[in-house]
Coordinates of N, CA, C and O in Angstrom, one line a residue:
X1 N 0.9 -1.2 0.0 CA 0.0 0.0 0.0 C 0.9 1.2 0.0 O 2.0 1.2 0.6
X2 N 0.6 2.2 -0.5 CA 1.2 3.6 -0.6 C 1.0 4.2 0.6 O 0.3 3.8 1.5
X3 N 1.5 5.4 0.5 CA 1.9 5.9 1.3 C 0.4 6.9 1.5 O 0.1 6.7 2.7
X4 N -0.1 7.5 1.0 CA -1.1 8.1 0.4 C -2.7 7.2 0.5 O -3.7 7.8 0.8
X5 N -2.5 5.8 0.3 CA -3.1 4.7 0.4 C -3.6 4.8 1.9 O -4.7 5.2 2.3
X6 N -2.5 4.5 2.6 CA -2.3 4.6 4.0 C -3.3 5.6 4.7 O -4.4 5.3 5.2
X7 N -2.6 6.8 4.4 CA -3.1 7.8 5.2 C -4.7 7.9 5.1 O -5.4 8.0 6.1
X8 N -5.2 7.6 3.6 CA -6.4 7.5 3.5 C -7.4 6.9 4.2 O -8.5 7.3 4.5
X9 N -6.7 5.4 4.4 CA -7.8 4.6 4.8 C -7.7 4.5 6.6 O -8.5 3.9 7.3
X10 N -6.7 5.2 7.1 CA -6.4 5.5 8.5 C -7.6 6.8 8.9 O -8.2 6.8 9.9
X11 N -7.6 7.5 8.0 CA -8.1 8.6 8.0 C -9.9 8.8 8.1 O -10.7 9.5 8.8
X12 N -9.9 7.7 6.9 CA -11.6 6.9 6.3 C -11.9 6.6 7.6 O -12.5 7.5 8.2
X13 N -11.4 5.3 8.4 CA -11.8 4.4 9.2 C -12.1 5.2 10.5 O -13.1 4.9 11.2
X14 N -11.3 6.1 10.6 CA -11.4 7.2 12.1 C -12.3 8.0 12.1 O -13.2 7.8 12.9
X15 N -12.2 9.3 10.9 CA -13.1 10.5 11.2 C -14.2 10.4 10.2 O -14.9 11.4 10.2
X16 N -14.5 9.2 9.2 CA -15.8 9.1 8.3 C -15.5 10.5 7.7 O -16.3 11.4 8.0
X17 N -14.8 10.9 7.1 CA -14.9 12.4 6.1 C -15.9 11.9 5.0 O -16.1 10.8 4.5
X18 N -16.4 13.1 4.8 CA -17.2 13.6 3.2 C -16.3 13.9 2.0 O -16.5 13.5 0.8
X19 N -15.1 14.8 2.4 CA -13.8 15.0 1.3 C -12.9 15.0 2.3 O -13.0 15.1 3.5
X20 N -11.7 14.9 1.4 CA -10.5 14.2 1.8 C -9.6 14.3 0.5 O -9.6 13.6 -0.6
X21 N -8.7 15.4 1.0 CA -7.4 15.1 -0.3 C -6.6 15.2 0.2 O -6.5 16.1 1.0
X22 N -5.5 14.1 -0.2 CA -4.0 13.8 0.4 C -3.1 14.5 -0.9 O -3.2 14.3 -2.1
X23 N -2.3 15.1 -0.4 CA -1.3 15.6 -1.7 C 0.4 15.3 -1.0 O 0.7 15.6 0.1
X24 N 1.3 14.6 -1.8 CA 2.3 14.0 -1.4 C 3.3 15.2 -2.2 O 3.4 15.5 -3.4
X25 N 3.8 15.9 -0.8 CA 4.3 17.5 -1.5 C 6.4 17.2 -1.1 O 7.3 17.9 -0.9
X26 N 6.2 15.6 -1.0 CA 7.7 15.4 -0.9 C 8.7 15.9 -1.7 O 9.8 16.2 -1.2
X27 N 8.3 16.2 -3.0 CA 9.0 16.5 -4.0 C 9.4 18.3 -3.8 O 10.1 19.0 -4.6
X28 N 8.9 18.7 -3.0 CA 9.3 20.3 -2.8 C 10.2 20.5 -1.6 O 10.6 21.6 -1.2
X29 N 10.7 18.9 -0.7 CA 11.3 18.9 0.3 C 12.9 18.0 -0.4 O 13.9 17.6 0.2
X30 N 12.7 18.0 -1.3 CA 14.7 17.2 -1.6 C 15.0 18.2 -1.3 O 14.6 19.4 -1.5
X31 N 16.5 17.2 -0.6 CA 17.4 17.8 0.1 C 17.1 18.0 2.0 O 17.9 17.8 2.8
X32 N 16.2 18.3 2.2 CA 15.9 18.3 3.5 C 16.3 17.3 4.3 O 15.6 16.3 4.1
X33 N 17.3 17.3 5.4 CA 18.0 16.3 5.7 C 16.9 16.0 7.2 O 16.3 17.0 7.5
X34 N 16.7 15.3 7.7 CA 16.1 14.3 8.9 C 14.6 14.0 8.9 O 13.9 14.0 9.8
X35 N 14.2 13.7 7.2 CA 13.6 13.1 7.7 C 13.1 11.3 7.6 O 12.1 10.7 7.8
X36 N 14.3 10.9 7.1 CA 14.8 9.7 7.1 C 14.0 8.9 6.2 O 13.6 7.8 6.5
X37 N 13.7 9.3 5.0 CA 13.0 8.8 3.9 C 11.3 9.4 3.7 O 10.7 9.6 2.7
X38 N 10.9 9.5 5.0 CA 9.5 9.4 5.6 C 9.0 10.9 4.3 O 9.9 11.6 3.8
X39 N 7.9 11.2 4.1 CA 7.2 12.4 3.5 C 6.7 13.2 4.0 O 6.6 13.3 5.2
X40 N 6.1 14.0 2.8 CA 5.5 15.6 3.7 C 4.2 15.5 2.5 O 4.1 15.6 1.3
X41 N 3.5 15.4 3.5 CA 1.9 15.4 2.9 C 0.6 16.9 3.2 O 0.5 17.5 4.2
X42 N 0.2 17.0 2.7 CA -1.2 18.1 2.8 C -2.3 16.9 2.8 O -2.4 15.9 2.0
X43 N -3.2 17.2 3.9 CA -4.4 17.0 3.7 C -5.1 18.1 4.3 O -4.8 19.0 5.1
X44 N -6.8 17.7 3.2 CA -7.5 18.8 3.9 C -8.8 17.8 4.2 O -9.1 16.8 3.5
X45 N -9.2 18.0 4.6 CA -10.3 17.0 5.5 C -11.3 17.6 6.0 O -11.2 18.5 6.9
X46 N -12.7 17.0 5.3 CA -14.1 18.0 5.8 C -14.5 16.1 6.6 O -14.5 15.0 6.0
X47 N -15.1 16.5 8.3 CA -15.5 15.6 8.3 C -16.6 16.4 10.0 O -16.3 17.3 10.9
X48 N -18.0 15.6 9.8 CA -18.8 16.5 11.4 C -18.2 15.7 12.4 O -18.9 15.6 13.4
X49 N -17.2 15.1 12.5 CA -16.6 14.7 13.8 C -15.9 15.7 14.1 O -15.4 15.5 15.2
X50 N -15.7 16.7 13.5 CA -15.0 18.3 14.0 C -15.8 19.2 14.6 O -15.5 20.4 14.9
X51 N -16.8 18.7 14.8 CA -17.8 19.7 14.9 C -18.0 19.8 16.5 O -18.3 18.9 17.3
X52 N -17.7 21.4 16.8 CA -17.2 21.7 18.5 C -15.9 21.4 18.5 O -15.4 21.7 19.6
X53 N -15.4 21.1 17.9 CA -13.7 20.8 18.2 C -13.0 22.4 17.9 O -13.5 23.1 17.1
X54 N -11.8 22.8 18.7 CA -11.5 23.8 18.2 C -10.2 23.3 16.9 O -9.9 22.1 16.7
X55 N -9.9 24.1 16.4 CA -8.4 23.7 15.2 C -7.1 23.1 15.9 O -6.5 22.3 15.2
X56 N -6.5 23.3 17.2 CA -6.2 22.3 17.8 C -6.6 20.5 18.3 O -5.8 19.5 18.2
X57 N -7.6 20.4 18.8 CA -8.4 19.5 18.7 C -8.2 18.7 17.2 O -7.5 17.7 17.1
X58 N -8.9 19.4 16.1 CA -9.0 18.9 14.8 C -7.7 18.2 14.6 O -7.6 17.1 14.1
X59 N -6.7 18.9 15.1 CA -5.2 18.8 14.3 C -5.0 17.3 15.2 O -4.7 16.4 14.4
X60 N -5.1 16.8 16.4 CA -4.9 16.5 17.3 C -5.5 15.1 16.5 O -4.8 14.5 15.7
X61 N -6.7 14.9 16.8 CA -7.4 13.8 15.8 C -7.3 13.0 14.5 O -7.9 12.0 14.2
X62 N -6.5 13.7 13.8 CA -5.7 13.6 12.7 C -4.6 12.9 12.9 O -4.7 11.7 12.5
X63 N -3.4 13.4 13.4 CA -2.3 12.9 14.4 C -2.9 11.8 14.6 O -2.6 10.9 13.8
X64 N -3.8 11.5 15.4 CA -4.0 10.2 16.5 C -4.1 9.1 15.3 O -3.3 8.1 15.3
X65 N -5.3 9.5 14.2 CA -5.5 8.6 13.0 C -4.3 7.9 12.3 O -4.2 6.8 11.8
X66 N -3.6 8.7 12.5 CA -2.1 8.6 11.8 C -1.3 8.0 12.2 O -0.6 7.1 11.6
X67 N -1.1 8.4 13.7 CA -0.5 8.2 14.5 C 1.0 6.7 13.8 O 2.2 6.9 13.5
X68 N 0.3 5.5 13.8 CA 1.1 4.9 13.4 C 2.2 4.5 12.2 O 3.2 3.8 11.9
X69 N 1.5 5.5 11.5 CA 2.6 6.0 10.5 C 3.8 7.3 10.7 O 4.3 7.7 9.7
X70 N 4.0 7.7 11.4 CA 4.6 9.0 12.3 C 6.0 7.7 13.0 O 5.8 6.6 13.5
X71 N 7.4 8.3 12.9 CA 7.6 8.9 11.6 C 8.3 8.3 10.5 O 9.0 8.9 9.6
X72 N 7.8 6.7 10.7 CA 8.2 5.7 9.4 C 8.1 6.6 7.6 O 8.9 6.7 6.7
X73 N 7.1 6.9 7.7 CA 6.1 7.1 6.0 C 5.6 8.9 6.2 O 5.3 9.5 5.2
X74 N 5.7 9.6 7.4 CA 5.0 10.9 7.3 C 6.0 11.0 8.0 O 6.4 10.2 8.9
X75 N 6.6 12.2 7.6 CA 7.5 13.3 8.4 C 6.9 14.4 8.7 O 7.0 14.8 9.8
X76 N 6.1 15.0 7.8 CA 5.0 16.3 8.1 C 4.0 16.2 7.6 O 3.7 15.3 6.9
X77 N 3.3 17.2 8.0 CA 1.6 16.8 7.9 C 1.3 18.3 8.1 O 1.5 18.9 9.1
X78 N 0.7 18.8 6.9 CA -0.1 19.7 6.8 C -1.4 19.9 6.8 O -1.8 19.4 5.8
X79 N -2.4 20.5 7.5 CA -3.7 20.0 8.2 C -4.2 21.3 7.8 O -3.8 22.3 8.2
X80 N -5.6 21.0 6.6 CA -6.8 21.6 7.0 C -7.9 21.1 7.1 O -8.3 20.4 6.2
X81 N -8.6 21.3 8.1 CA -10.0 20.5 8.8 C -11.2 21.6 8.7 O -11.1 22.8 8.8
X82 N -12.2 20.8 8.4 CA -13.5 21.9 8.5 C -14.5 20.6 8.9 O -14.3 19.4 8.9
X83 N -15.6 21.5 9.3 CA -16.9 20.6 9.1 C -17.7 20.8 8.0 O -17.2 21.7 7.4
X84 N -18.8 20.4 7.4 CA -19.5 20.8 6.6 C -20.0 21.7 6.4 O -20.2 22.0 5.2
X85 N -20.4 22.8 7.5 CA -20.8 23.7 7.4 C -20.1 24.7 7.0 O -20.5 25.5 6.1
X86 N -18.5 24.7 7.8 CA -17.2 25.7 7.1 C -17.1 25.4 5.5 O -16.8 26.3 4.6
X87 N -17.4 24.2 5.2 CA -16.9 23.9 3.2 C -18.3 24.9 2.8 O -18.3 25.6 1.8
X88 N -18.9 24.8 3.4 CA -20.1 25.5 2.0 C -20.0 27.2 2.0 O -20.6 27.8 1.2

């Protein structure tokens, strides 16, 4: 499974999102030394399990989803979270 694969279905299985895009932005990081192969991803993630969470929280939940890939496969992680009501 990819790397991207991964994140997805950690992601799916945790917070049920409506949209979900993973972007593998490794390629703007060569050369950057420690992070030991691992990548640098964006996601942005609409899901109502954010809903009442503050943008700490959100960020926090995400992480946890992940958690097991940190920091084999993700070195960073770019986070934007909404609920549905913020996308519209």
């Amino acid at each position: 499974m990819d790397r991207i694969e991964a994140i997805r279905e950690r992601l799916t299985n945790q917070l049920n999102p409506t949209t979900l895009d993973i972007i593998d932005e490794s390629h703007l990081h060569v050369g950057h030394s420690g992070h030991g192969g691992a990548g640098h991803f964006a996601v942005a993630i609409t899901t109502e399990a954010f809903k009442g969470k503050s943008l700490i929280e959100r960020h926090r939940m995400v992480y946890l989803a992940v958690s097991d890939l940190m920091p084999s496969e993700i070195h960073a992680l770019s986070i934007k979270a909404f609920t549905e009501d913020e996308r519209e």
